[in-house]
Amino acid sequence: MSQLTVDHSNDRPPSSPRAPGLLNCDLTVNSASLTRDQNTQARQKLKRRLPLLQREYRDRPIRHAVRNFIGVLYYRTGKKDKAIECWEETVREDPTNLNAMQDLATAYRFLKQYKKSEEWKRSLRDVIQKLEDDPDERQMVYARCQAQQAYAALWDIHTNTWIGHQNMKKKVELYETALQNAGSLISKDEKEDWNVGIGQAYERMAHMYFRAGQKWHDQYLCSMDKAVEHLHFCLTSADHPLHKMEAWGVMGNALTRDKRFHPSSVPSFIAAHYLAEWKDPSLCYDRALQLDPTNPWIKGCYGNLHLKYGRYDDALNILNESIKKNPTSDSWFAYDRRAHVYHCLAKKTDDPNLKKEYLQKAKQDSSRAGNFNPNPRTLSACGEINHSLVPTRTTDDKKKSTYTKALAMIAESFEIQDGQSVGDAHFKLGKCLLEQDRWSAIQSFKLAFSTSPYDNDFHRNLASRYILPSMLEEYKSQGTPNNLCAEMAFWVTETESQHKAAEVFSILGKLARKREYQKEVLDIMEYLVNKPSNHQDTDALIQRGLETLKETRYQWSNYQRLRELQRRHRRGVNKTQPD
């Protein structure tokens, strides 16, 4: 392993991820200055990490990774005294903790306590020097340093959406390298902690791959398999029930799949060891609850499994039980999931009174979840539920206030976005705006489209049901102005990728079957054909679009117009070809 050295400058993070000190790591939270959005995210991360120290984690070595990261979050959100408390507590428990000592030197230097800062630098140098005399101890301490940094990297604030899986993969590999370097030098308990941490990282990465679309499904299954493999170590060796409970919970989350996803084969490690759990992930939660019957996190996840598969009664039973026994902030996820259950039930019923009752319950639960844990998802969901309670075209002041509140909640969710749900938030905002301000709704839908993954049902539904029909309606209602035709044509060809644009042409072809949209669709194509282009890719895209549109049924005059557009486009392309 490479030699660790003490960084004396404290001016910028060194390039090596193994350099001691989380404040010297290449983390987003360690940026030169945090934006308002990043600062808000850091505070939310801090709020969610603190309970890990307040539970039964006293006998778990992972507490050093948690505490050191919490110290960084305190430090960057202006609570230097709290940060110092975290790191000094770590050093009391682990006198060789390189990360904590380096960060204490940095923190005291910031406070202009230069003597204290020099003392911690000297302590760090002494520890590193002593480690040179004991290669095994040195390797163990360096591996711990790296594992703690990998933990922080995995839970760092971020603005990645579904494309963040490649960055996540590098961070997981850093964690795995630390585990390999530690080998048999760390205790069984510590090895269990690291395996659970890596298993959870693979579980998160698996769902990132799933959101990235169909072409990533092999990586999705592979990441799921790796998650289970690491969790298996803990499940087969742990003596502490808390270790096993957490491992079963993470495995349940890893194996919880979208009900529309039907893989052709079972991942190899899962097939060999956890085939029953693969077929029924609820078995994981049952085993976790046997070890900790009232755990609100497990019950929230269990309820989410039932919700995903449309088992609303089962979801309500377990979520109601969880909230009844623990109605505190620990149950924020249970409140959030129960709100989603009630919202789904409201959509399924035709009884207006029952629909209103479900929505009122959903609003109450969503508000509680948002108050307990105000994150982007809880806020945008609460906004959507509030919008469902009122028609947008209303003169009732109370209902207008509820509508405005819905918009405000979704808008607020953008201020604390971590990136993963930004597309969904734009979509929810667009639905709220649609009846009252169609043009603004279209802009929100387009933003949702550009931040959604390829080959995704959400992406296709968004384009076919919301963006293109709304744009065509707006085009008609404004009397087919040229500027709007140009806006639509630009969006069709300049979407996130040519793959998406080809999808758009297919949707336009289907919409053209509705006679009221044929003229508008052909207006868009005429604008594209007449617009000069120097890009061969654009010309090929337009040609493919024309071929796609020919596959639909037209009035004879419109079909003739389409054929003429295709001939005109071919002539234009041929003129630009070199002799």
Phi, psi and omega in degrees: 000147184292152182292134175270134176234157180275131178272119184267344187283321184058015183273325181208153181291136176292161185288332184286128178290348182268358178297138186291147175103116180293332178290346176258009179272158179276071178253149176300322181295344178262020177299158182306318175213134181277136172290170178301319179297314181294322178296319178295318178298319180299319179295322178291321176300317180300316181297326182276335179279329184303318179302336178296331178274341186268352179268203184275062183249013185296328182263017185246121181301338181297344181301332178293319178296316180296312185294319179296320178292320176300321177301317178297316180296318175301312184302315185280347177254020170090009181248071184297324180296319178294322179298315180298320178301316180301310186289324178292324176295320178299315182293327177298322180277329183223089185296352178252021183281101186296320182299312183295318181295317179297319181291325176296319177299318179293315183296315180292327176296319178300322180280006180067017175268076190294326180296314179297319179299316180294325178298317180289325175297318180295319178299319180295317178298320180296317180297312181298321179294318180295327181295335180296336181275351182223092185303321180294314179298318179301313181297321180295313182295318179294321179296319177298317179303313181293320180297319179295322178290323178295320177302312180298319180298323181290329182253013178299156173292151185203165175233023178287143172259222183292346181274002186281004186292330180291319176295321179297321181299318179298322181290321178295319179296327176297318178296316180296323178297320177299318179296318179295319180293326180290324178053231181268009184280339179260162183288166178298318179300316181293320179297322177297316179302314182294320179296320177296318179298317179291321177300318179294323178296317177294325178298316178296318181293323179302315181288333171297315178299320181297317179293337182286350174111177190299325184291347180258008186295329177296318178292327176300311181293322179296317179294322177298317180296318179295322177301312182295324180298317179289321179293329179302322180303314180293318183294334183261355182231342189288139172261331182282123182298330180297322178299312183292320179302313181295320180297317178296321179296315179295320179297318177302318178295321180295319185275352177287111185247156173299135185294344178272355183267118182234087181292153182283340180214163179264135177307145193299312183293320178296318180299326183280331190235334188222045181294321179297318180290327176299317180287329182217089182299342180298336177300325179296315181291325176300317181290325177295319181288335174296330180272332180212083191299338185248012185297116184291331178294314180297317182292325176296317178294322179296316177298323179295323177300311179299320180299316181301326182264010176073018178268075190292322179296316178296321179297315181296321181301311184284326179288321177298317180297318181296313183292324179297319182279335181213084183276017183273187180296341177300336184260022183302322182290324177296317176299316181298315180292322180293325176300319179294322178299311180298323179295319177296319179295324178296323180289334185274339185266147176261354180281114184298324180291317179293321178301314180297320179298315179297317182293324178295319177294320179297318179298316180297313180294319181295322178296319178295316179299319180293325178290320180288322183213081185287085178248170184305322184290316181294322182291314181292324177295318179296322177297317179297318180294318177299321179294324180295339183281343185224145170287144183287327179270089183215151176256355179291120185299320181295317180291323177297324178293320178296321178296315179297321178297322178298313178299320182295321180295316180292320177299321179295329181296333178290334182288338180240029182295138169258003175097329188289334183242017184296321179297318179295322179295317176299320180296314179298319178296319178299318179296323178294324185277341196306312185286329186266328185213080188298322183294318176294323178298320180300319180296321178294319179297320180294322177295320177297319180297316185289341180252012178257154184285164176289161174051044187238137181299322178300317181296314181292318179298319181299315181290316187281327185262337188238302189293299188293316176299321180294319179294319180293321177296318179296321179298315179294315185294333180268006177077035177050056178289148182299322183296325179286324176297319179296320179298315180294317181296319179298315182296321181300319185266339185251025176293177192308328179202165177296329179300315180293320180299320177299322177298321181296317179299321178298318179293319177300321178298319179292322179292330180294341177296334173281116190305330184290347181254356185298314182298317183294320178297317180290330174299318179298313181295324179295320178298317180295318181293320183282338182285123181295139180225135177257008184250122181297324180298319180294318178299318179295323180294316179296319179298318178295323178295319178297319178296321180295317182293334179293343184281355181260172180267135180231158163298150187303318181296322179289325178295318177299321179297318180296317179297321179295321177298321180293319178295320180295320180293319179297319178297320180295321179292318181296327179295329182273352181284138178293148179289000000 
